[in-house]
Amino acid sequence: METSSVLTRGAARQRSPAAPEKQAQDQPERRPGRRRPGRRINEDQEEEAVFKEVVSFTPDPLPARYYDKDTTRPISFYLSTLEELLAWTPLMEDGFNVALEPLVCRQPPLSSPRPRTLLCHDMMGGYLEDRFIQGSEVQNPYSFYHWQYIDIFVYFSHHTVTIPPVCWTNAAHRHGVCVLGTFITEWQEGGRLCEAFLAGDEPSFQAVADRLVQIAQFFRFDGWLINIENSLTPAAVRNTPLFLQYLTAQLHQQVPGGLVLWYDSVVQSGQLKWQDELNDQNRVFFDSCDGFFTNYNWREDHLQRMVAQAGERLADVYVGVDVFARSNVVGGRFDTDKSLELIRKHGFSAALFAPGWVYECLEKRDFFQNQDKFWRLLERFLSTHSICSLPFVTSFCLGLGTRRVCYGKEQAVGPWYHPSAQETQPLFGEHKLAGDSRGWVKTHCCLTDAWHGGSSLLLRGLIPPEVDSVAVRLFSLHIPVPPKVFLSMVYKFEGSTDVQVALELTTGDASSCHVGGMLVLNAETGSRHSPRPLRVPPTRLARWASSCGQQLSGGWIQRCYEVNLHGCLLQDLLVSFSRPPGSREEENFICRLGEIQVVDASSLLAPLPRVQNVTISQIRWLPLITGSEGLPTRLLLSCTLHWSYLLLRARCFRIHCWKLTGSSSAAESPETEKPTFLGLAFANQYRVVDLAVEAAGFGQDGRVEFLVEPVPREGFPVPQAEWGKAVLLFSVPQ
């Protein structure tokens, strides 16, 4: 028996005063400023919360800061004035901007004493298509996917308080990269702003610092680049180191691993005078925070002088490189490797400013090739970071595509861009066999086909006659593994071929590492292994690996593996291609990888939490088609869904709907076999925008059912019976 709780429009829209509220990720998320209208009638029965609505074309106004004024789509936002910053408190709408992804562990960690790489994303003023939190429809958008090479991502714009769009925080954190916003003051107006909070007493600058810390903590990014590009009065510059010290100390307390960096601009006299180096005129600011980002017009003699200035903190000096090569700089553009070579020669970290040059200034159709070329030229000066935790699941999706695919089945056609949906990206490039062999494998992004999302990984290669196989390392790992691990690979070859494909692993701690269920490929070191494929998946894991060894939708094939390990450290994940038995011909191949999963077997047995308390609010109606009697026959519906779920268990949520006329439920309707996919959510809320529905006749109720499908971090589909659901009944005015 299914129970229902029915709410009217008024009940659904009651709001309590907003109050800051710490959101712990290990608890079902609660948002400030909202009274939940739904309630569970019986814990043993499925709840169907029903909301009743009389159609009205005069909607409740939405806060302009949080929504696109034309469509009501949720948007990321910035703060332009000191007053806005000091007045900010979290509202229900701020929940859209809270990052779902925690900052994952990686090796080497940011705290290790070695040169780091910072990417400062400055593109056409910022807040472009990336401001649309739930994605947008855009042709040829910018995408960054070489995350394994960088340590810090700064979102830069010329607004006073630049809060990074949540899509960048999600994508960066998924790869273990910390994210900084920007606090910037400029020109005369910036001078007045600085005077207002820096020239006064201690509580004035502490209030600004406290608010910056609260914003980073609430939205779950990792700190700030402080960029004062205006002169300061003696009183203001005297307080600036104290402001930096207080901000840094508070951030370290509230945001684990948080960073405050200072940009080379103002000197200790208060004069705006870029130094292009760390020296006695600006060292006081470096000593007051976590790092120093130099201006770009340096020469090698600047670097030589800085070695003594930095002392043991060489890695905390981020030498700025303008990739656009403006003004009098070393390198830039496709010569950026010249800058990096000098920076690394002297042991400093690097800050790459505006690497979107490859997108802004070169042909859009060649973007992927140009971006790969840019990072390939820098590769020898960059650390490759390792993944440190399980589950590790990726569909290689870039967070964009020309169509949407769900487990091999096409879901929608047309361009889309949603950076929060970007999955963990591999090492890109070309692997050549050692010695005189001509064997090689190249990896590329591929938008032509996908298993899940909008793209896959394309591997092209050649197996020459003199060798049996070629392999390419896709991921660097540093994972102490549990006793039993399951792996899965979804792939397909292009064209007819007898080439075989297999996953391979390398393990460390070889002296104490005991491996079961694997063939040792390298008998000399005993470190490289090929798991034996499972012919029949274990019954208890059917929900995760129900299609092992089978042909799937779209011609994809899934191969599963079970590996027993003890005392081992996983170090690399490779894909190898081997020639057919008995063949000595040269073999060319093109293979697409759609998904790779590495999962702790015990985590697959843990019960999943349920999506609960789905509510519907903030409803807007627009007439779409008007009938002969002047009444609308089709409507556009916009509304906000909220729900409760243990966020640590979710990769994201997939939002669906059933659209029905009358009061029948979706289960009784023969019209539609599957619900309509609406979009992805990376929070416990989602804004439905301009959903076309049939208007209800007099005396009838229209009915829309919204379904919230959780996607677990282990990556398997959840049965529809376990999704969350809410129903909207709507009628015409009497």
XYZ file of C-alpha atoms in Angstrom:
734
model
C 0.000 0.000 0.000
C 1.308 3.455 -0.902
C 0.590 6.409 1.377
C 0.409 10.027 0.311
C 0.877 13.318 2.069
C -0.946 16.131 0.286
C 0.176 19.737 0.531
C -1.279 22.883 -0.921
C 0.793 25.579 -2.586
C 0.802 27.705 0.536
C 2.147 24.929 2.743
C 4.845 24.095 0.238
C 6.115 27.657 0.234
C 6.394 28.487 3.900
C 9.880 29.678 4.791
C 11.568 30.323 8.090
C 14.178 33.049 8.566
C 17.530 32.037 7.095
C 20.311 31.178 9.518
C 23.862 29.985 8.879
C 24.017 26.274 9.414
C 27.039 23.963 9.266
C 26.298 21.197 6.765
C 28.045 17.993 7.741
C 28.512 15.625 4.825
C 27.994 12.596 7.052
C 24.417 13.636 7.795
C 21.382 13.993 5.514
C 21.725 17.542 4.282
C 19.547 20.301 5.688
C 19.362 23.679 4.059
C 18.863 26.955 5.873
C 15.766 28.989 5.285
C 13.257 26.226 4.511
C 10.469 24.364 6.323
C 10.155 20.942 4.785
C 6.549 20.326 3.765
C 6.723 16.545 3.308
C 6.624 14.014 6.138
C 6.977 10.256 6.196
C 3.707 8.562 7.128
C 5.106 5.087 7.755
C 8.775 4.089 7.636
C 7.869 0.646 6.251
C 5.914 2.017 3.322
C 6.892 4.043 0.302
C 6.000 7.679 0.654
C 4.492 9.632 -2.197
C 4.393 13.300 -1.282
C 1.626 15.009 -3.255
C 1.546 18.769 -3.833
C -1.577 20.538 -5.094
C -1.286 23.663 -7.218
C -3.815 25.971 -8.865
C -2.208 27.321 -12.019
C -1.354 31.005 -11.774
C 0.686 33.159 -14.134
C 1.821 35.512 -11.358
C 4.674 33.571 -9.748
C 6.406 34.341 -6.497
C 9.541 36.387 -7.243
C 12.902 34.620 -7.044
C 16.071 36.278 -5.678
C 17.809 37.763 -8.728
C 21.321 36.923 -7.498
C 20.676 33.183 -7.698
C 18.616 32.717 -10.864
C 18.869 33.674 -14.517
C 16.231 36.382 -14.955
C 14.897 34.980 -18.241
C 14.767 31.250 -17.521
C 14.991 30.945 -13.691
C 17.911 28.541 -14.119
C 20.183 28.544 -11.031
C 23.419 30.461 -11.558
C 26.703 30.923 -9.750
C 27.293 34.420 -8.458
C 29.885 36.886 -7.227
C 29.808 39.813 -4.784
C 30.649 43.293 -6.038
C 30.843 45.427 -2.908
C 32.051 45.302 0.652
C 28.466 45.771 1.808
C 27.345 42.685 -0.126
C 30.177 40.646 1.365
C 29.461 41.651 4.955
C 25.706 41.155 4.491
C 25.998 37.639 3.023
C 24.336 34.862 4.997
C 23.406 31.448 3.566
C 19.928 31.122 2.101
C 18.152 28.103 0.682
C 19.195 29.207 -2.832
C 22.877 29.094 -1.861
C 22.542 25.322 -1.676
C 22.792 25.107 -5.469
C 26.347 26.466 -5.216
C 27.615 24.085 -2.519
C 30.136 21.592 -3.953
C 29.061 17.959 -3.728
C 32.579 16.608 -4.189
C 34.941 16.585 -1.206
C 38.598 17.224 -1.967
C 39.906 13.698 -2.584
C 43.298 12.507 -1.389
C 46.136 12.368 -3.929
C 49.897 11.844 -4.009
C 52.068 13.822 -3.747
C 49.924 15.959 -1.437
C 49.838 19.734 -1.680
C 51.758 19.968 1.591
C 54.790 18.079 0.257
C 57.949 20.213 -0.146
C 58.218 20.161 -3.946
C 57.447 22.592 -6.764
C 53.724 22.870 -7.439
C 51.627 23.998 -10.389
C 48.800 26.528 -10.088
C 46.331 27.188 -12.890
C 44.675 30.612 -12.815
C 41.560 30.457 -14.975
C 40.889 33.890 -16.444
C 38.500 33.787 -19.393
C 36.621 36.763 -20.847
C 35.610 38.191 -17.489
C 34.442 34.869 -16.022
C 30.947 33.572 -15.236
C 30.239 32.571 -18.840
C 28.435 29.305 -19.619
C 30.049 27.866 -16.494
C 27.728 30.035 -14.357
C 24.756 27.767 -15.163
C 24.904 25.329 -12.275
C 22.747 22.666 -13.929
C 24.481 22.953 -17.294
C 23.627 24.614 -20.574
C 23.279 23.929 -24.276
C 26.375 25.357 -25.925
C 28.433 24.411 -28.966
C 32.190 23.899 -28.536
C 32.600 25.032 -24.907
C 35.906 25.341 -23.076
C 36.939 22.330 -21.031
C 39.966 21.642 -18.869
C 40.897 18.007 -18.291
C 44.656 17.781 -17.585
C 43.991 17.834 -13.843
C 46.639 15.221 -13.001
C 49.361 17.833 -13.625
C 48.116 20.690 -11.426
C 47.809 21.276 -7.689
C 45.736 24.458 -7.363
C 42.945 25.934 -9.483
C 42.169 29.659 -9.072
C 38.968 31.064 -10.548
C 39.784 34.653 -11.444
C 37.557 37.560 -12.388
C 37.507 41.304 -11.781
C 34.556 41.192 -9.371
C 35.438 42.035 -5.777
C 34.610 38.585 -4.377
C 34.870 35.869 -7.013
C 33.179 32.729 -5.702
C 34.255 29.855 -7.973
C 31.308 28.427 -9.945
C 30.467 25.170 -8.230
C 31.022 23.145 -11.415
C 34.761 23.936 -11.249
C 34.982 22.976 -7.582
C 33.262 19.650 -8.242
C 35.517 18.807 -11.192
C 38.715 19.910 -9.443
C 37.940 18.168 -6.149
C 37.134 14.948 -8.000
C 40.751 15.048 -9.203
C 42.234 16.102 -5.843
C 42.902 19.709 -6.920
C 42.192 22.492 -4.413
C 40.148 25.501 -5.566
C 40.628 29.176 -4.657
C 38.364 32.143 -5.207
C 39.691 35.658 -5.753
C 39.345 38.747 -3.564
C 40.381 41.702 -5.731
C 40.334 45.484 -5.378
C 41.287 47.800 -8.254
C 41.531 51.441 -9.271
C 40.077 54.299 -7.216
C 37.015 52.344 -6.163
C 39.289 49.558 -4.887
C 41.250 52.113 -2.889
C 38.071 53.352 -1.228
C 37.008 49.777 -0.453
C 40.395 48.960 1.114
C 40.300 52.154 3.142
C 36.886 51.153 4.508
C 38.036 47.848 6.007
C 41.856 48.043 6.276
C 42.483 51.572 7.546
C 40.316 51.241 10.648
C 40.510 49.112 13.747
C 41.078 45.367 14.068
C 37.393 44.319 14.079
C 36.915 45.916 10.634
C 39.381 43.723 8.757
C 38.588 40.710 10.920
C 34.922 40.948 9.890
C 35.923 40.807 6.203
C 38.272 37.877 6.827
C 35.601 36.017 8.820
C 33.105 36.405 5.998
C 35.612 35.157 3.387
C 36.300 32.106 5.548
C 32.575 31.447 6.005
C 31.979 31.656 2.262
C 34.797 29.193 1.474
C 33.612 26.845 4.205
C 29.951 27.002 3.192
C 30.477 26.541 -0.540
C 33.241 23.955 0.106
C 36.113 25.437 -1.820
C 39.585 25.827 -0.369
C 40.693 29.426 0.032
C 41.563 32.739 -1.583
C 43.940 34.591 -3.857
C 44.211 38.124 -2.440
C 44.890 40.668 -5.192
C 45.113 44.316 -4.060
C 45.766 46.305 -7.255
C 45.468 49.831 -5.930
C 47.633 51.953 -3.682
C 47.020 51.825 0.062
C 47.206 54.569 2.671
C 49.807 54.142 5.447
C 47.086 53.011 7.870
C 45.665 50.478 5.412
C 49.009 48.964 4.397
C 50.017 48.717 8.063
C 46.987 46.508 8.714
C 47.299 44.415 5.552
C 49.764 41.834 7.001
C 47.554 41.549 10.089
C 44.528 40.961 7.838
C 46.430 38.247 5.933
C 47.636 36.577 9.141
C 44.153 36.528 10.637
C 42.514 35.321 7.392
C 45.106 32.546 7.000
C 44.810 31.364 10.603
C 41.006 31.320 10.519
C 40.918 29.542 7.176
C 43.315 26.846 8.395
C 41.026 26.250 11.365
C 37.789 26.039 9.387
C 38.881 24.607 6.005
C 41.325 21.670 6.239
C 44.107 22.174 3.704
C 42.936 25.735 3.000
C 45.268 28.264 1.344
C 45.661 32.035 1.212
C 47.921 33.384 -1.559
C 49.051 36.994 -2.137
C 49.559 38.516 -5.572
C 52.646 40.649 -6.279
C 51.167 44.151 -6.534
C 51.325 46.500 -3.558
C 54.625 46.969 -1.716
C 55.056 47.630 1.995
C 55.033 51.420 1.491
C 51.477 51.136 0.138
C 52.510 52.009 -3.425
C 51.094 49.921 -6.288
C 54.351 48.713 -7.825
C 54.653 45.229 -9.325
C 58.036 43.711 -8.503
C 58.034 40.543 -10.667
C 59.763 38.845 -7.758
C 59.705 38.291 -4.019
C 61.959 40.855 -2.340
C 62.321 43.066 0.723
C 59.590 45.415 -0.516
C 56.831 42.778 -0.492
C 58.178 40.021 1.740
C 56.012 41.122 4.669
C 52.929 39.886 2.783
C 54.580 36.550 1.888
C 55.450 36.038 5.559
C 51.792 36.589 6.499
C 50.108 33.898 4.353
C 50.630 30.588 2.534
C 52.189 31.748 -0.704
C 53.198 34.481 -3.130
C 52.065 34.741 -6.800
C 54.569 36.882 -8.730
C 53.799 39.241 -11.575
C 54.764 38.042 -15.052
C 57.586 40.286 -16.366
C 60.445 38.467 -14.631
C 63.809 37.375 -15.981
C 66.151 34.695 -14.731
C 68.016 37.184 -12.524
C 64.724 37.749 -10.633
C 64.530 33.997 -9.993
C 68.159 33.863 -8.861
C 67.573 36.644 -6.325
C 64.396 34.987 -5.025
C 66.152 31.754 -4.044
C 67.734 33.447 -1.027
C 64.562 35.434 -0.248
C 62.345 32.326 -0.183
C 64.711 30.171 1.854
C 62.965 26.958 2.861
C 59.725 28.192 1.275
C 60.798 27.938 -2.372
C 57.667 25.947 -3.221
C 55.456 28.686 -1.719
C 56.593 31.131 -4.414
C 54.366 30.722 -7.494
C 56.152 32.359 -10.413
C 53.540 33.876 -12.731
C 53.449 32.903 -16.411
C 51.068 34.771 -18.726
C 50.164 32.160 -21.330
C 48.942 34.962 -23.634
C 52.569 36.270 -23.589
C 51.493 39.877 -23.088
C 54.147 42.489 -22.357
C 57.807 41.577 -21.814
C 57.683 37.944 -20.666
C 59.641 34.719 -21.018
C 57.819 32.114 -23.076
C 54.036 31.950 -23.173
C 51.740 30.365 -25.770
C 53.337 27.198 -27.179
C 56.664 28.388 -25.739
C 55.378 28.218 -22.152
C 57.788 25.313 -21.608
C 60.644 27.863 -21.756
C 59.129 29.627 -18.723
C 58.628 26.354 -16.867
C 62.165 25.210 -17.547
C 63.631 28.291 -15.839
C 61.126 28.211 -12.965
C 61.839 24.561 -12.188
C 65.594 25.052 -12.601
C 65.506 27.281 -9.521
C 63.020 25.104 -7.587
C 59.951 27.363 -7.644
C 56.284 26.609 -8.120
C 54.579 27.919 -11.269
C 51.335 29.889 -11.698
C 49.988 29.525 -15.239
C 47.707 32.483 -15.915
C 44.988 32.163 -18.577
C 45.892 28.810 -20.200
C 42.526 29.152 -21.952
C 44.598 30.922 -24.632
C 44.419 27.671 -26.613
C 40.625 28.092 -26.705
C 40.279 31.864 -27.015
C 42.892 32.526 -29.701
C 43.091 29.351 -31.772
C 40.547 27.500 -33.902
C 37.715 26.078 -31.792
C 37.496 22.994 -33.984
C 41.096 22.131 -33.079
C 40.706 22.826 -29.362
C 41.359 19.306 -28.054
C 44.446 18.840 -30.217
C 45.812 22.257 -29.211
C 45.147 21.737 -25.511
C 46.831 18.313 -25.603
C 49.801 19.837 -27.447
C 50.105 22.657 -24.888
C 50.232 20.299 -21.893
C 52.393 17.721 -23.681
C 55.080 20.424 -24.125
C 54.981 21.119 -20.366
C 54.778 17.510 -19.250
C 58.442 17.024 -18.337
C 58.230 19.897 -15.827
C 55.011 18.723 -14.119
C 54.354 16.174 -11.384
C 51.911 13.403 -12.234
C 49.550 12.968 -9.308
C 48.202 9.639 -8.127
C 44.679 8.600 -7.107
C 44.607 7.466 -3.468
C 41.148 6.131 -2.652
C 38.404 3.715 -3.651
C 35.906 3.478 -5.198
C 37.530 4.692 -8.391
C 34.961 4.958 -11.188
C 35.144 6.941 -14.418
C 33.247 7.022 -17.696
C 35.841 9.462 -19.145
C 33.036 11.997 -19.653
C 34.379 15.533 -20.149
C 31.193 17.135 -18.826
C 30.087 18.010 -22.353
C 28.994 16.366 -25.566
C 26.943 16.464 -28.733
C 24.420 14.045 -27.191
C 23.695 12.366 -23.879
C 24.097 8.625 -23.424
C 23.024 6.528 -20.442
C 24.614 3.085 -20.175
C 24.950 2.747 -23.936
C 21.486 4.067 -24.798
C 21.024 7.459 -26.395
C 19.004 9.733 -24.149
C 19.057 13.114 -25.892
C 20.610 14.636 -29.009
C 22.092 18.124 -29.012
C 25.041 19.960 -27.468
C 25.325 20.116 -23.700
C 27.869 21.470 -21.201
C 27.902 20.571 -17.509
C 31.418 20.656 -15.970
C 30.199 19.130 -12.692
C 29.545 15.973 -14.722
C 33.187 15.663 -15.759
C 34.543 12.302 -14.622
C 38.104 11.538 -13.539
C 40.363 12.015 -16.541
C 43.331 9.801 -17.508
C 46.880 10.573 -18.552
C 46.716 11.755 -22.141
C 49.463 11.377 -24.704
C 51.436 8.713 -26.552
C 53.228 5.661 -25.199
C 55.969 4.150 -27.346
C 57.661 0.835 -26.702
C 61.266 1.014 -25.577
C 64.134 0.109 -27.885
C 63.785 -0.223 -31.635
C 60.186 -1.435 -31.612
C 57.659 0.624 -33.560
C 54.775 -0.185 -31.196
C 52.732 2.654 -29.741
C 49.387 3.636 -28.177
C 47.847 7.145 -28.221
C 44.968 8.369 -26.047
C 42.455 11.048 -27.090
C 39.166 12.562 -25.933
C 36.327 11.348 -28.139
C 32.904 13.010 -28.448
C 31.788 10.705 -31.269
C 30.632 7.908 -28.995
C 30.032 7.327 -25.289
C 28.946 4.577 -22.929
C 27.757 6.958 -20.224
C 27.721 10.751 -20.486
C 28.990 12.613 -23.525
C 32.396 11.186 -24.388
C 34.689 8.207 -24.188
C 38.419 7.590 -24.345
C 39.779 6.721 -27.778
C 42.903 4.542 -27.930
C 44.687 4.101 -31.232
C 47.720 1.887 -31.558
C 50.014 -0.401 -33.472
C 51.428 -3.800 -32.507
C 54.506 -4.438 -34.679
C 55.475 -7.999 -35.723
C 58.384 -8.190 -33.293
C 56.274 -7.877 -30.089
C 53.188 -9.591 -28.717
C 51.519 -6.625 -27.030
C 51.525 -2.903 -26.322
C 50.169 -1.176 -23.225
C 49.416 2.341 -22.026
C 49.245 3.637 -18.437
C 45.941 5.449 -17.955
C 46.048 6.239 -14.239
C 48.707 6.595 -11.603
C 47.530 5.102 -8.302
C 48.689 5.099 -4.700
C 46.040 2.929 -3.042
C 46.572 0.504 -0.155
C 43.994 -1.997 -1.321
C 41.473 -4.049 0.640
C 41.638 -7.868 0.527
C 39.196 -8.189 -2.365
C 38.745 -5.751 -5.230
C 36.407 -5.888 -8.206
C 37.313 -4.226 -11.467
C 35.248 -3.599 -14.557
C 36.044 -2.308 -18.035
C 33.496 -1.332 -20.705
C 34.983 -1.141 -24.199
C 34.467 -1.703 -27.897
C 36.698 -1.893 -30.945
C 36.088 0.120 -34.073
C 35.879 -2.194 -37.061
C 36.668 -5.898 -37.192
C 39.777 -7.021 -35.313
C 41.192 -10.024 -33.490
C 43.282 -7.853 -31.158
C 42.615 -8.613 -27.483
C 42.248 -5.933 -24.790
C 42.847 -6.380 -21.051
C 43.211 -4.385 -17.850
C 46.545 -4.593 -16.067
C 47.692 -3.448 -12.637
C 51.051 -2.801 -11.065
C 51.561 -3.330 -7.347
C 54.142 -1.969 -4.951
C 55.534 -3.397 -1.696
C 56.405 -6.516 -3.677
C 58.138 -8.261 -0.757
C 54.965 -8.406 1.348
C 52.387 -8.248 -1.458
C 50.394 -11.439 -2.018
C 48.236 -11.519 -5.123
C 45.430 -13.907 -6.009
C 43.367 -14.104 -9.189
C 46.076 -12.485 -11.355
C 48.681 -13.572 -13.839
C 52.167 -12.141 -13.254
C 53.364 -10.495 -16.461
C 56.726 -9.309 -15.217
C 58.392 -12.236 -13.483
C 61.541 -10.218 -12.787
C 59.915 -7.718 -10.454
C 56.601 -9.467 -9.841
C 54.855 -6.095 -9.944
C 52.745 -6.109 -13.127
C 49.682 -8.308 -13.218
C 46.768 -9.107 -15.503
C 43.529 -9.971 -13.683
C 41.638 -13.028 -14.885
C 38.195 -12.047 -16.225
C 35.136 -13.282 -14.339
C 32.987 -15.441 -16.577
C 30.018 -15.340 -14.189
C 29.720 -12.474 -11.715
C 29.092 -13.371 -8.055
C 25.363 -13.528 -7.370
C 25.588 -11.161 -4.416
C 27.115 -8.509 -6.691
C 24.599 -8.789 -9.503
C 23.473 -5.173 -9.133
C 27.043 -4.006 -9.838
C 28.228 -6.531 -12.423
C 25.113 -8.061 -13.966
C 26.466 -7.854 -17.530
C 30.009 -9.196 -17.168
C 31.282 -10.680 -20.406
C 28.145 -9.673 -22.283
C 27.461 -7.512 -25.316
C 25.724 -4.353 -24.108
C 23.703 -1.558 -25.725
C 25.528 0.293 -28.492
C 27.954 -2.558 -29.155
C 29.821 -2.105 -25.875
C 31.269 -5.071 -23.961
C 31.763 -5.266 -20.196
C 34.572 -7.295 -18.719
C 34.794 -7.845 -14.949
C 37.626 -9.017 -12.716
C 38.014 -10.206 -9.130
C 41.394 -9.627 -7.473
C 42.502 -10.875 -4.057
C 45.319 -8.869 -2.507
C 47.138 -8.759 0.808
C 49.668 -6.132 1.868
C 49.683 -4.518 -1.589
C 49.780 -0.985 -2.899
C 48.150 -0.404 -6.276
C 50.434 1.826 -8.348
C 49.230 1.914 -11.957
C 46.191 1.035 -14.024
C 47.043 0.092 -17.605
C 45.234 -1.165 -20.671
C 47.110 -3.634 -22.862
C 46.450 -4.785 -26.403
C 47.782 -8.122 -27.599
C 47.951 -9.748 -31.013
C 45.819 -12.784 -31.930
C 47.441 -16.149 -31.081
C 49.639 -17.366 -33.920
C 49.680 -14.034 -35.780
C 52.933 -12.233 -36.635
C 51.350 -9.515 -38.772
C 51.439 -5.834 -37.946
C 48.212 -5.081 -36.096
C 46.537 -1.649 -36.042
C 43.627 -1.087 -33.683
C 41.152 1.577 -32.574
C 39.452 0.921 -29.238
C 37.059 3.027 -27.189
C 36.929 2.820 -23.416
C 33.533 3.687 -21.986
C 34.110 3.052 -18.290
C 36.575 1.711 -15.738
C 35.670 0.785 -12.171
C 37.886 -0.273 -9.271
C 35.747 -1.007 -6.227
C 36.262 -2.460 -2.754
C 34.134 -5.624 -2.744
C 32.859 -4.952 0.784
C 31.458 -1.543 -0.214
C 29.245 -3.240 -2.801
C 27.497 -5.192 -0.061
C 26.622 -2.158 2.088
C 22.966 -1.089 1.841
C 22.350 2.216 0.093
C 20.471 5.060 1.761
C 17.142 6.010 0.236
C 16.175 9.334 -1.273
C 13.658 10.809 1.164
C 11.447 13.849 1.666
C 11.209 15.003 -1.945
C 9.440 18.375 -1.984
C 8.238 20.762 -4.703
C 8.326 24.548 -4.325
C 8.982 27.883 -6.103
C 6.536 27.067 -8.912
C 6.258 29.174 -12.055
C 3.769 28.690 -14.904
C 3.887 30.131 -18.422
C 1.328 29.588 -21.196
C 2.864 27.745 -24.153
C 0.004 27.035 -26.590
C -3.424 28.683 -26.441
C -6.567 26.916 -27.686
C -9.539 28.264 -29.630
C -11.304 29.453 -26.466
C -8.338 31.574 -25.444
C -7.291 29.195 -22.665
C -3.818 27.602 -22.666
C -3.753 23.963 -23.765
C -0.059 23.514 -23.004
C 1.940 25.051 -20.185
C 5.557 25.509 -19.218
C 6.258 24.462 -15.634
C 9.273 25.516 -13.585
C 9.766 24.427 -9.970
C 12.413 23.505 -7.405
C 12.831 19.991 -6.003
C 14.506 19.278 -2.664
C 15.255 15.937 -1.017
C 17.307 14.307 1.737
C 20.174 11.907 1.047
C 23.536 10.961 2.572
C 25.729 12.985 0.209
C 28.940 11.062 0.906
C 27.344 8.086 -0.862
C 26.318 9.943 -4.038
C 28.223 10.751 -7.228
C 25.226 12.758 -8.406
C 21.457 12.504 -8.895
C 19.576 11.948 -12.133
C 16.214 13.751 -12.274
C 13.285 12.311 -14.266
C 9.570 12.956 -14.676
C 6.320 11.385 -15.821
C 3.777 13.733 -17.389
C 0.193 12.475 -17.136
C -3.336 13.825 -17.512
C -5.935 13.008 -14.905
C -5.172 11.446 -11.533
C -3.701 8.116 -12.680
C -0.194 7.288 -11.487
C 2.754 6.484 -13.720
C 2.562 2.832 -12.756
C -0.957 2.620 -14.232
C -0.123 4.436 -17.460
C 0.540 2.342 -20.578
C 1.558 5.440 -22.534
C 5.198 5.639 -21.513
C 7.647 2.849 -20.742
C 10.312 5.033 -19.199
C 10.250 8.413 -17.483
C 11.706 11.461 -19.233
C 15.236 12.407 -18.187
C 15.444 16.068 -17.119
C 19.011 16.577 -15.957
C 21.735 15.983 -13.385
C 21.923 17.398 -9.868
C 25.088 17.702 -7.781
C 23.285 18.879 -4.659
C 20.158 17.868 -2.745
C 18.090 20.199 -4.920
C 17.269 20.710 -8.584
C 15.476 23.437 -10.533
C 13.097 22.103 -13.205
C 12.919 24.761 -15.938
C 10.223 25.182 -18.631
C 8.901 21.636 -18.629
C 6.094 21.407 -21.234
C 2.917 19.821 -19.805
C -0.674 19.444 -20.991
C -3.071 21.846 -19.301
C -5.767 20.206 -17.174
C -9.402 20.553 -18.192
C -12.134 21.900 -15.910
C -12.794 19.489 -13.082
C -9.596 17.554 -13.795
C -6.163 17.444 -12.268
C -3.010 17.448 -14.329
C -0.297 15.294 -12.823
C 3.497 15.371 -12.988
C 5.612 12.877 -11.073
C 9.207 13.808 -10.356
C 11.723 11.043 -9.696
C 15.141 11.464 -8.064
C 17.575 8.677 -8.950
C 20.692 8.477 -6.776
C 23.923 7.480 -8.527
C 26.190 5.739 -5.974
C 29.917 6.407 -5.924
C 30.441 2.766 -6.917
C 28.732 3.579 -10.206
C 26.003 0.950 -10.513
C 22.371 1.736 -11.512
C 19.838 1.868 -8.659
C 16.466 0.172 -9.330
C 13.617 2.613 -9.947
C 11.723 1.295 -6.926
C 14.442 2.851 -4.722
C 14.268 6.349 -6.243
C 12.689 9.292 -4.458
C 9.359 10.611 -5.751
C 7.020 13.570 -5.428
C 3.797 14.328 -7.308
C 2.434 17.683 -8.435
C -1.314 17.847 -9.074
C -2.433 21.023 -10.814
C -5.778 22.432 -11.847
C -7.216 25.524 -13.555
C -8.705 28.304 -11.410
C -12.398 27.799 -10.615
